[in-house]
Coordinates of C-alpha atoms in Angstrom, one line a residue:
M1 CA -47.5 -12.2 17.8
S2 CA -48.3 -13.1 14.1
G3 CA -50.6 -10.3 14.0
G4 CA -47.9 -7.8 15.4
L5 CA -45.5 -9.1 12.5
V6 CA -48.5 -8.7 10.1
A7 CA -49.0 -5.0 10.9
L8 CA -44.8 -4.3 10.8
L9 CA -44.6 -6.0 7.4
D10 CA -47.4 -3.8 6.6
D11 CA -46.0 -0.9 8.0
I12 CA -42.5 -1.7 6.2
A13 CA -44.3 -2.5 2.5
T14 CA -45.9 1.1 2.9
L15 CA -42.6 2.9 3.6
A16 CA -41.1 1.1 0.9
K17 CA -43.8 2.7 -1.3
V18 CA -43.6 5.9 0.1
T19 CA -39.8 5.6 -0.5
A20 CA -40.0 4.9 -4.1
S21 CA -42.7 7.5 -4.8
S22 CA -40.4 10.0 -3.3
I23 CA -37.5 8.6 -5.4
D24 CA -39.5 8.7 -8.9
D25 CA -40.4 12.2 -8.1
V26 CA -36.5 13.1 -7.2
A27 CA -36.0 11.3 -10.8
A28 CA -38.7 12.9 -12.1
N29 CA -38.3 16.4 -11.5
A30 CA -34.4 16.1 -12.2
V31 CA -35.0 15.7 -15.4
K32 CA -37.7 17.9 -15.8
A33 CA -35.4 20.7 -14.2
S34 CA -32.0 19.9 -15.9
S35 CA -34.2 20.1 -19.2
K36 CA -33.4 23.5 -19.9
A37 CA -29.7 22.9 -19.1
V38 CA -29.3 21.2 -22.1
G39 CA -27.2 24.2 -24.3
V40 CA -24.5 24.1 -21.4
V41 CA -24.3 20.0 -21.3
I42 CA -23.9 19.7 -25.1
D43 CA -21.2 22.7 -25.1
D44 CA -19.6 20.6 -22.2
T45 CA -19.2 17.7 -24.1
A46 CA -18.3 19.4 -27.0
V47 CA -15.2 21.4 -25.2
T48 CA -14.1 18.6 -22.7
P49 CA -12.7 16.1 -25.3
Q50 CA -9.8 19.2 -26.3
Y51 CA -8.1 18.9 -22.8
V52 CA -7.0 15.2 -23.8
S53 CA -6.3 16.1 -27.6
G54 CA -2.5 15.0 -28.4
L55 CA -2.3 12.9 -25.1
S56 CA -1.2 9.2 -24.5
P57 CA -4.2 7.0 -25.1
E58 CA -3.7 5.3 -22.1
R59 CA -4.1 8.5 -19.9
E60 CA -7.2 9.8 -21.4
L61 CA -9.7 7.9 -19.1
P62 CA -8.0 8.8 -16.1
I63 CA -8.1 12.2 -16.8
I64 CA -11.6 12.2 -17.9
A65 CA -12.3 10.5 -14.1
K66 CA -10.3 13.2 -12.7
I67 CA -12.0 15.8 -14.3
A68 CA -15.7 14.4 -13.7
R69 CA -14.7 14.0 -9.9
G70 CA -14.0 17.7 -9.8
S71 CA -16.9 18.5 -11.5
L72 CA -19.4 16.8 -8.8
I73 CA -16.8 18.6 -6.5
N74 CA -17.9 21.9 -8.1
K75 CA -21.6 21.2 -7.9
L76 CA -22.0 19.4 -4.8
F77 CA -19.6 21.3 -2.5
I78 CA -19.2 24.8 -3.7
I79 CA -22.4 25.8 -6.3
L80 CA -24.6 23.8 -4.3
P81 CA -24.4 25.2 -1.0
I82 CA -23.7 29.1 -2.4
A83 CA -27.2 28.6 -4.4
L84 CA -29.2 27.1 -1.6
L85 CA -27.8 30.1 1.2
L86 CA -28.6 32.9 -1.8
T87 CA -32.2 31.4 -2.2
W88 CA -32.7 31.2 1.4
L89 CA -31.2 34.7 2.3
A90 CA -31.8 36.7 -0.6
P91 CA -34.0 35.1 -3.4
Q92 CA -34.4 38.1 -5.1
V93 CA -31.0 37.8 -6.0
L94 CA -31.5 34.6 -8.0
P95 CA -32.7 36.6 -11.5
F96 CA -29.5 38.3 -11.8
L97 CA -27.3 35.6 -11.2
L98 CA -29.6 33.9 -14.2
V99 CA -29.2 37.0 -16.1
V100 CA -25.6 37.1 -15.8
G101 CA -25.2 33.3 -16.4
G102 CA -27.9 33.6 -19.2
A103 CA -25.2 36.5 -20.7
Y104 CA -22.0 34.5 -20.1
L105 CA -23.7 31.6 -22.4
C106 CA -24.7 34.2 -25.3
F107 CA -21.1 35.2 -24.7
E108 CA -19.8 31.7 -25.4
G109 CA -22.2 30.8 -28.0
G110 CA -21.3 34.7 -30.0
E111 CA -17.8 34.3 -29.6
K112 CA -17.9 30.8 -31.5
V113 CA -19.9 32.5 -33.9
L114 CA -17.9 35.3 -34.8
E115 CA -14.8 33.2 -34.3
K116 CA -16.0 31.3 -37.4
L117 CA -17.1 34.0 -39.2
G118 CA -13.3 35.5 -38.6
W119 CA -15.1 38.7 -37.2
L120 CA -13.6 38.7 -33.9
P121 CA -10.4 40.5 -33.8
G122 CA -7.0 39.4 -32.0
H123 CA -8.8 36.0 -31.5
H124 CA -5.7 34.1 -32.9
E125 CA -3.2 35.9 -31.2
D126 CA -4.7 34.5 -28.2
H127 CA -5.5 31.4 -29.2
E128 CA -1.9 30.7 -30.1
E129 CA -1.0 31.6 -27.0
R130 CA -2.9 29.2 -25.3
G131 CA -1.8 26.3 -27.4
A132 CA 1.8 27.0 -26.7
A133 CA 1.0 27.2 -23.0
S134 CA -1.0 23.9 -23.0
A135 CA 1.7 21.9 -24.7
E136 CA 4.2 22.8 -21.8
E137 CA 1.4 21.7 -19.2
L138 CA 1.6 18.7 -17.5
E139 CA -1.4 16.5 -16.3
K140 CA -2.2 18.2 -13.3
S141 CA -2.4 21.5 -15.1
I142 CA -4.6 20.0 -17.5
V143 CA -7.0 18.8 -14.7
S144 CA -7.2 21.7 -13.0
S145 CA -7.7 23.9 -15.7
A146 CA -10.2 22.0 -17.1
T147 CA -12.0 21.9 -13.4
R148 CA -11.8 25.8 -13.6
T149 CA -13.7 25.7 -16.8
D150 CA -16.1 23.3 -15.5
L151 CA -16.8 25.4 -12.3
I152 CA -18.6 27.9 -14.3
L153 CA -20.4 25.3 -16.9
S154 CA -21.3 23.3 -13.7
A155 CA -22.7 26.7 -11.8
E156 CA -25.1 27.1 -15.4
I157 CA -26.2 23.8 -15.1
M158 CA -27.3 23.9 -11.3
L159 CA -28.9 27.9 -11.7
V160 CA -30.8 27.0 -14.6
S161 CA -32.0 23.6 -12.9
M162 CA -32.7 25.7 -10.0
A163 CA -34.7 27.9 -11.7
N164 CA -36.9 25.4 -13.1
L165 CA -37.8 24.3 -9.0
S166 CA -39.6 27.2 -8.1
N167 CA -42.6 25.1 -7.1
E168 CA -40.3 22.7 -4.9
H169 CA -39.0 23.5 -1.2
G170 CA -36.8 22.4 1.4
V171 CA -35.7 18.7 1.3
M172 CA -37.2 17.8 -2.0
R173 CA -35.2 20.7 -3.6
V174 CA -32.0 19.7 -2.6
A175 CA -32.7 16.0 -3.3
V176 CA -33.5 17.3 -7.1
L177 CA -30.5 19.4 -7.3
I178 CA -28.4 16.5 -5.7
A179 CA -30.0 14.3 -8.7
V180 CA -29.2 16.7 -11.3
A181 CA -25.4 17.0 -10.1
F182 CA -25.0 13.1 -10.4
F183 CA -27.0 12.3 -13.4
M184 CA -25.3 15.7 -15.4
T185 CA -22.0 14.7 -14.1
F186 CA -22.0 11.0 -15.3
F187 CA -23.8 11.7 -18.6
V188 CA -21.1 14.6 -19.7
Y189 CA -18.1 12.8 -18.6
G190 CA -19.4 8.9 -19.9
L191 CA -20.4 10.7 -22.9
V192 CA -17.6 12.3 -23.2
A193 CA -15.3 9.1 -22.7
L194 CA -17.0 7.1 -24.9
L195 CA -16.3 9.7 -28.1
V196 CA -12.9 10.2 -26.7
K197 CA -12.3 6.5 -27.3
A198 CA -14.5 6.0 -30.5
D199 CA -11.6 6.5 -32.8
D200 CA -9.4 4.2 -30.7
F201 CA -11.9 1.6 -30.9
G202 CA -12.6 2.1 -34.8
V203 CA -8.4 2.1 -34.6
H204 CA -8.5 -1.2 -32.9
L205 CA -11.0 -2.6 -35.7
A206 CA -9.2 -1.7 -38.6
R207 CA -5.9 -3.1 -37.6
G208 CA -7.1 -6.6 -36.1
A209 CA -9.9 -7.4 -38.2
L210 CA -8.4 -8.6 -41.5
D211 CA -10.5 -11.5 -43.6
P212 CA -8.7 -14.6 -42.8
E213 CA -9.4 -16.2 -46.3
D214 CA -7.7 -13.3 -49.0
N215 CA -5.9 -11.0 -46.2
R216 CA -7.9 -8.4 -47.5
P217 CA -9.8 -5.5 -45.0
G218 CA -13.2 -7.2 -44.2
P219 CA -16.5 -6.0 -43.0
V220 CA -15.2 -5.3 -39.6
D221 CA -12.1 -3.5 -40.6
N222 CA -14.2 -0.7 -42.6
M223 CA -16.5 -0.6 -39.9
G224 CA -13.5 0.3 -37.9
R225 CA -12.0 2.9 -40.5
T226 CA -15.5 4.4 -41.1
I227 CA -15.6 5.1 -37.3
V228 CA -12.3 6.6 -37.6
R229 CA -13.3 9.1 -40.7
I230 CA -17.0 10.1 -38.6
M231 CA -15.8 11.0 -35.8
P232 CA -13.8 14.7 -36.4
H233 CA -17.7 15.4 -38.3
V234 CA -19.4 14.0 -35.1
F235 CA -17.4 16.4 -33.0
N236 CA -18.1 19.5 -35.2
V237 CA -22.1 18.5 -35.6
I238 CA -21.5 18.4 -31.2
G239 CA -20.1 21.7 -31.4
V240 CA -22.7 23.7 -33.6
V241 CA -25.5 21.9 -31.9
G242 CA -24.1 23.1 -28.8
T243 CA -23.6 26.7 -29.8
V244 CA -27.1 26.6 -31.1
A245 CA -28.6 25.6 -27.7
M246 CA -26.1 27.9 -25.9
L247 CA -27.7 31.0 -27.9
W248 CA -31.5 29.9 -27.3
V249 CA -31.1 29.1 -23.6
G250 CA -29.0 31.9 -22.6
G251 CA -31.0 34.5 -24.5
H252 CA -34.1 32.6 -23.1
L253 CA -32.7 33.3 -19.7
V254 CA -31.7 36.5 -20.3
I255 CA -35.3 37.6 -21.4
V256 CA -37.1 36.0 -19.1
N257 CA -35.1 37.1 -15.9
L258 CA -34.5 40.3 -17.6
A259 CA -38.4 40.9 -16.7
E260 CA -38.5 39.5 -13.5
V261 CA -36.1 42.5 -12.2
G262 CA -38.5 45.1 -14.4
V263 CA -36.8 45.3 -17.7
G264 CA -39.4 43.6 -19.5
V265 CA -39.4 45.2 -23.1
F266 CA -37.9 41.8 -24.4
H267 CA -40.0 39.6 -23.4
R268 CA -43.0 41.6 -24.5
I269 CA -41.8 41.9 -27.8
L270 CA -41.5 37.8 -27.1
E271 CA -45.2 37.6 -25.9
T272 CA -46.6 39.5 -29.0
A273 CA -44.6 37.6 -31.6
E274 CA -46.0 33.9 -30.0
H275 CA -49.4 35.3 -29.8
A276 CA -49.1 36.4 -33.1
V277 CA -48.5 32.7 -34.8
S278 CA -50.6 30.5 -31.5
A279 CA -53.3 29.9 -33.9
A280 CA -50.6 27.9 -36.0
G281 CA -49.8 25.2 -33.1
G282 CA -47.5 24.8 -30.3
F283 CA -44.6 23.8 -32.6
V284 CA -44.9 26.9 -34.6
T285 CA -45.2 29.0 -31.2
W286 CA -42.2 27.2 -29.8
L287 CA -40.1 27.7 -33.4
V288 CA -41.1 31.3 -32.9
E289 CA -39.7 31.8 -29.3
T290 CA -36.3 29.4 -30.1
V291 CA -35.5 31.7 -33.2
L292 CA -36.3 35.0 -31.4
S293 CA -34.4 34.0 -28.3
G294 CA -31.4 32.1 -30.6
V295 CA -30.8 35.6 -32.5
F296 CA -31.0 37.6 -29.0
G297 CA -28.9 35.6 -28.0
V298 CA -26.7 36.2 -31.0
I299 CA -26.7 39.8 -31.0
L300 CA -25.9 40.2 -26.8
G301 CA -23.0 37.6 -27.3
A302 CA -21.8 39.1 -30.2
V303 CA -21.4 42.4 -28.5
V304 CA -19.8 41.0 -25.1
A305 CA -17.5 39.0 -27.2
W306 CA -16.5 42.1 -29.2
I307 CA -16.0 43.9 -25.5
V308 CA -14.3 41.2 -24.1
V309 CA -11.9 41.0 -26.8
G310 CA -11.3 44.7 -27.1
A311 CA -10.4 44.5 -23.3
S312 CA -8.1 42.0 -23.6
A313 CA -6.4 44.0 -26.6
L314 CA -6.1 46.8 -24.6
V315 CA -4.6 45.2 -21.7
R316 CA -2.1 43.5 -23.4
R317 CA -0.8 46.6 -25.3
V318 CA -0.6 48.4 -21.6
R319 CA 1.7 45.1 -20.7
A320 CA 3.7 45.5 -24.0
K321 CA 4.5 49.3 -23.5
A322 CA 5.0 48.7 -19.1

């Protein structure tokens, strides 16, 4: 009897070790797979706070929670099944999807660059129309709009992550992608919640932390004022980093996957440049690849943005005449 109990305990211990090892593998692969999606993640973090801008502070966190739930539904119940089905039935489609996804990232980044430079005709009219509409939307409409936008960003995250799992198959791939979905959603919207409430925390400190002896602002009060003062700059930095990362990742995705479908000219240029500086070390090689991918992303994104804005302006003129 005791021997059987010892054998059972040994089997349980072995199973626990195997399970722990599998969980470690899933976690490690999830981090690795999602690393290339950093541009989308940063941009998502920079974009999401705009949806709660101007709303009551009491409603900020509930709205962010609803958007996060919608994001998780997008990843797990819409994007993941479709992506896995395409990978199973038509794996040759994935490079084309990644080209489209990378081009969209370039478009997003290129649009931001052109807006900053004032080189995007017709953008201000669109922006004013969207702003006027947003002022009249109810909370449900805000969540719906944010969830629709998240669908595109979440698709980018999942497709980019899937592209980094070419060596994984079956249950492991599904497990890693589910882990990526949860990790990215909680990371992005948890960080958004902290950023959105940081200025409220600063205001709380500034109002409630006077020096009791001389009734003048004390160190905590000054800290609160500093937080309120720097948060707009923090969002600006996040926006710039997100734009740069999107152009780099988007450009790299398009270059690599165009080569996969037979258009290898850009990839050959990239490889030639990397080979030319390889003697300078790994960092310089990475930097050259990053800069060239970013430049390609800016050019592609600017072209697509001009086409989209031009088409939108044409549609508006046709509707106005009608």
